[in-house]
mmCIF file of C-alpha atoms in Angstrom:
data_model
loop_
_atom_site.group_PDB
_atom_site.id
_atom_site.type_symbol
_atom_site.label_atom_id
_atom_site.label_comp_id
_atom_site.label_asym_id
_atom_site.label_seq_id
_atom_site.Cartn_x
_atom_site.Cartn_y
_atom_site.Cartn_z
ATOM 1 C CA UNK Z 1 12.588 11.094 17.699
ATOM 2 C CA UNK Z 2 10.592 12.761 20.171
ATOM 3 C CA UNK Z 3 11.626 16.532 21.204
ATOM 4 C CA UNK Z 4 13.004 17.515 24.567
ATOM 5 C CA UNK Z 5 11.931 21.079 23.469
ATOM 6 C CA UNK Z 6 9.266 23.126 25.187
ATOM 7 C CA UNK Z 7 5.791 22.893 23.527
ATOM 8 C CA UNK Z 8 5.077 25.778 21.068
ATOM 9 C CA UNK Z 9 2.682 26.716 23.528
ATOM 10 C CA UNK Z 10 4.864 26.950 26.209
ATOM 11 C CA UNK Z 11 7.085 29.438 24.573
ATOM 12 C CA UNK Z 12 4.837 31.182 22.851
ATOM 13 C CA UNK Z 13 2.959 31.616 26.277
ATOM 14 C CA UNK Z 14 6.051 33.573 28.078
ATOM 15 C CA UNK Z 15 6.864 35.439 24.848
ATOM 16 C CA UNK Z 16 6.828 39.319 26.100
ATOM 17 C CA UNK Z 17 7.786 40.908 22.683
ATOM 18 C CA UNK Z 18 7.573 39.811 18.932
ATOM 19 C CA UNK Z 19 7.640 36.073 17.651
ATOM 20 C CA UNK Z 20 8.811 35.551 13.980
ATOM 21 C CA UNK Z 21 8.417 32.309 11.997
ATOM 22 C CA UNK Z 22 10.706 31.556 9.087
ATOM 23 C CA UNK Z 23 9.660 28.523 6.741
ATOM 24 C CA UNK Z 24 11.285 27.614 3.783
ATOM 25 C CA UNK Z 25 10.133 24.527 2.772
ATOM 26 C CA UNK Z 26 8.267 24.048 -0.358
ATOM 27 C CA UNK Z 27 6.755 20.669 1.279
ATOM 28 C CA UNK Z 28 5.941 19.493 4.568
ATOM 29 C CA UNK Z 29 4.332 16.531 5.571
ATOM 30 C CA UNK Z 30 0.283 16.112 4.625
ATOM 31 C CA UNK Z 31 -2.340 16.355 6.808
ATOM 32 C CA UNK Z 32 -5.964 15.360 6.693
ATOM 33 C CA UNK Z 33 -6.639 18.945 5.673
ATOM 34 C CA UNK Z 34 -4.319 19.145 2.889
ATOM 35 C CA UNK Z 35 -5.519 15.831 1.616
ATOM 36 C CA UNK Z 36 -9.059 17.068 1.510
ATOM 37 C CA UNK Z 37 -8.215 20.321 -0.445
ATOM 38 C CA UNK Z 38 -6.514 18.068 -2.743
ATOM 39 C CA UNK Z 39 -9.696 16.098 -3.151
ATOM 40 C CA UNK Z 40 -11.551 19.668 -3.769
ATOM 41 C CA UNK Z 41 -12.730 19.744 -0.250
ATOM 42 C CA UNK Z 42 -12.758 23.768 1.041
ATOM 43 C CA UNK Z 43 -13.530 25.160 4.070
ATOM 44 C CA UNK Z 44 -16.621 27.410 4.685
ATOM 45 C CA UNK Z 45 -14.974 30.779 6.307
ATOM 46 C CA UNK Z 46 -17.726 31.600 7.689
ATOM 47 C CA UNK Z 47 -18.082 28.983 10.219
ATOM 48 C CA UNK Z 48 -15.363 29.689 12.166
ATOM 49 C CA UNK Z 49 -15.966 26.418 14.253
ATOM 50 C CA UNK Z 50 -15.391 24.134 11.323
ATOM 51 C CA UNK Z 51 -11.834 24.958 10.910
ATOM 52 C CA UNK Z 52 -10.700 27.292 14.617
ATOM 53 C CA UNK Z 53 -8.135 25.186 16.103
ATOM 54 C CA UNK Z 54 -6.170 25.433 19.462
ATOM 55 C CA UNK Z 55 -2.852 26.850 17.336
ATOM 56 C CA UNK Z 56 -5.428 29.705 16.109
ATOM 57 C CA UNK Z 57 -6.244 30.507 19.874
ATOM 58 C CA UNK Z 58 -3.065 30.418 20.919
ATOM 59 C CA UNK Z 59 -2.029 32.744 17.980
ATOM 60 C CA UNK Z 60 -4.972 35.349 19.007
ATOM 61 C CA UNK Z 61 -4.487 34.875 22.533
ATOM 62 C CA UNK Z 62 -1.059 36.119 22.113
ATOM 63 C CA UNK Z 63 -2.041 38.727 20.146
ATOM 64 C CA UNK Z 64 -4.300 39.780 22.420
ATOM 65 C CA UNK Z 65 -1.939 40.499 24.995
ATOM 66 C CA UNK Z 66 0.440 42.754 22.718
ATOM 67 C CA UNK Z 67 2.649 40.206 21.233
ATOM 68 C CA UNK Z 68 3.289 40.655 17.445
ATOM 69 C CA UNK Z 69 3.569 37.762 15.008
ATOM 70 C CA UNK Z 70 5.202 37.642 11.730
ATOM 71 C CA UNK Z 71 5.707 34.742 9.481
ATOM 72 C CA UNK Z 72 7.867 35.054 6.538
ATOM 73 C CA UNK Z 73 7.315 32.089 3.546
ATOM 74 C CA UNK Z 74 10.253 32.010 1.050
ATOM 75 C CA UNK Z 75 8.529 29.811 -2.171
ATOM 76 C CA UNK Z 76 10.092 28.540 -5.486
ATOM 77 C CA UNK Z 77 8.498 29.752 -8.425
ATOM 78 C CA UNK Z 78 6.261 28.472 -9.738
ATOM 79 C CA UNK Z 79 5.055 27.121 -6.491
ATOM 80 C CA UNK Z 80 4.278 23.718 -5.329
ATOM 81 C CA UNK Z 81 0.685 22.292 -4.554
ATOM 82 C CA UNK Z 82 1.209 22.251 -1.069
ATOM 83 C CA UNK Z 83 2.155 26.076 -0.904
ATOM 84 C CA UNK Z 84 -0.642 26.950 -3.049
ATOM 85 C CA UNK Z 85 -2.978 25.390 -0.272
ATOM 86 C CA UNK Z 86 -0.514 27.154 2.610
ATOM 87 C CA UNK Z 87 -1.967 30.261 1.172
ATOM 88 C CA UNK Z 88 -5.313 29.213 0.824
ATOM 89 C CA UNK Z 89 -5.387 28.208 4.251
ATOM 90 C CA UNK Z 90 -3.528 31.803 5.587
ATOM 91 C CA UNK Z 91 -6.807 33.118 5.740
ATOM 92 C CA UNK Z 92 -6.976 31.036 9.356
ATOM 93 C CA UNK Z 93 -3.409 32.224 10.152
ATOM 94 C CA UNK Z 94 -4.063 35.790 9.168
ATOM 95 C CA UNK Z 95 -7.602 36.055 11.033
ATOM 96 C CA UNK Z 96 -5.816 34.760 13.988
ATOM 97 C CA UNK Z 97 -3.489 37.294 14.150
ATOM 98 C CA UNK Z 98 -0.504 36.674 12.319
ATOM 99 C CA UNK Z 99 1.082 39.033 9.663
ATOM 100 C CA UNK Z 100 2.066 36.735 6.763
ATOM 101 C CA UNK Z 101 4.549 37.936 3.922
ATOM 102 C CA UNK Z 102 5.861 35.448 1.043
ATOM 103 C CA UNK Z 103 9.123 35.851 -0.647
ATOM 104 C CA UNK Z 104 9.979 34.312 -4.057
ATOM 105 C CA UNK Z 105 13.310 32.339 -3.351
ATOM 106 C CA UNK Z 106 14.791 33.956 -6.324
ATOM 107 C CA UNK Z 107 14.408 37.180 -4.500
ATOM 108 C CA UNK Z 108 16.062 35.670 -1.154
ATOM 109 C CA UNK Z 109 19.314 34.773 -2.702
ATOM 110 C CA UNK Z 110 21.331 37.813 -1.388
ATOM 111 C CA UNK Z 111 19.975 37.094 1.813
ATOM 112 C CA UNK Z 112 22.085 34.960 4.563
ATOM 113 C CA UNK Z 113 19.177 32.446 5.651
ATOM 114 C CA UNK Z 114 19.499 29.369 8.055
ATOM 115 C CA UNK Z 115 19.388 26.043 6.789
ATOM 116 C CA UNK Z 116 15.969 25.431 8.872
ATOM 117 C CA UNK Z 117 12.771 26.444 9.355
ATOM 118 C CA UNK Z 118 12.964 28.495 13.029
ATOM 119 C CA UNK Z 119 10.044 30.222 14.993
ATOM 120 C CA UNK Z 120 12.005 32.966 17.481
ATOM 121 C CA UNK Z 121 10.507 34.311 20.614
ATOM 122 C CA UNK Z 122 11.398 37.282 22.433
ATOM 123 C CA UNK Z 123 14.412 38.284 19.808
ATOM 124 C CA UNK Z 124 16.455 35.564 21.737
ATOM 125 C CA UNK Z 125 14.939 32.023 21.998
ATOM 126 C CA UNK Z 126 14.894 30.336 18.660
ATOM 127 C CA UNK Z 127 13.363 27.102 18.350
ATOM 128 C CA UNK Z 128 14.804 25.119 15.028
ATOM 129 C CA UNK Z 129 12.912 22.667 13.185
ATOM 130 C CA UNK Z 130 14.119 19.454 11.875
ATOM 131 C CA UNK Z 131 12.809 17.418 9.050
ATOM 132 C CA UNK Z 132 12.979 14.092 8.015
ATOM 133 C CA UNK Z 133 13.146 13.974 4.215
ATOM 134 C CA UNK Z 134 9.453 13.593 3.681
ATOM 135 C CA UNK Z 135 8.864 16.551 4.946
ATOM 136 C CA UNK Z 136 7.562 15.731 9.152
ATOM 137 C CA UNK Z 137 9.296 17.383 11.987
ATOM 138 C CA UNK Z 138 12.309 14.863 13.388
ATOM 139 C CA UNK Z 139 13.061 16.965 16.397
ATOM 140 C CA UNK Z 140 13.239 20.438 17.371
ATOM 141 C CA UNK Z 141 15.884 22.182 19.020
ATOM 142 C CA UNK Z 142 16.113 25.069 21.341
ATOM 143 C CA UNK Z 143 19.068 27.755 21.500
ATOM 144 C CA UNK Z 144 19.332 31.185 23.168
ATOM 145 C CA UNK Z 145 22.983 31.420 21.254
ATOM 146 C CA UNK Z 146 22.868 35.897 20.948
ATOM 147 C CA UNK Z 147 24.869 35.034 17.184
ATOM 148 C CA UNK Z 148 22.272 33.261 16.230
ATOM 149 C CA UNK Z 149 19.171 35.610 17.076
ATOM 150 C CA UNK Z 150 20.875 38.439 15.859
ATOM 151 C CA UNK Z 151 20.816 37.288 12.310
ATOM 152 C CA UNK Z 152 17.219 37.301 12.623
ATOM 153 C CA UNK Z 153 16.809 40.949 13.592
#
């Protein structure tokens, strides 16, 4: 179903003050770049142009201009293939900009967590994902609800 939600780059764009991304999946959909690190295919760091993409500009861009991102990975132990290449490929997300933690899941148990993956903007606007069950984004949804930002803080 295709999303009535503003682009990622839209938001991202107009976001003044910090942007937070929670995922807590232990799967999403492949890509062609997951399938080629499957098939022992890794990417040479030092040419930047082999692997830069427009998220990674957008990501420094924002930067750039003051805006702080954090992304927070909760994992089950021990983890799955497709998080083990999520952290090889943080090296693009970090060098972009982003400040990456990762949480064992047994260690987020105490904690009251959504039931989706969310990127918020601004400590307001929270855009939710949706998955279908093999793991692609169904939809994404936009709210500005106060209740539901504040849990995030």
């Amino acid at each position: 179903m295709p999303s009535s939600a503003p682009s990622f780059g839209e938001l991202l764009g107009k976001c003044q003050r910090p942007a937070v991304h929670l995922e807590m999946r232990d799967f999403y959909a492949p890509t062609e770049r997951f399938e080629a690190w499957q098939r022992g295919e890794r990417i040479d760091w030092t040419d930047r142009g082999s692997w830069w993409h427009p998220y990674d500009q957008l990501i420094s861009d924002a930067v750039a201009r003051g805006v702080t991102i954090r992304r927070a990975r909760i994992v089950s132990e021990p983890v799955s293939e497709y998080i083990r290449w999520e952290h090889y490929v943080t090296h693009a997300n970090v060098t972009a900009g982003e400040q990456v933690r990762w949480l064992p899941r047994k260690l987020a148990t105490g904690i009251a967590l959504p039931g989706n993956d969310f990127w918020l903007f601004d400590g307001t606007l929270l855009r939710v994902h949706h998955f279908s069950g093999d793991g692609a984004v169904a939809e994404d949804e936009i709210t500005d609800e106060p209740a539901v930002a504040d849990l995030c803080r």
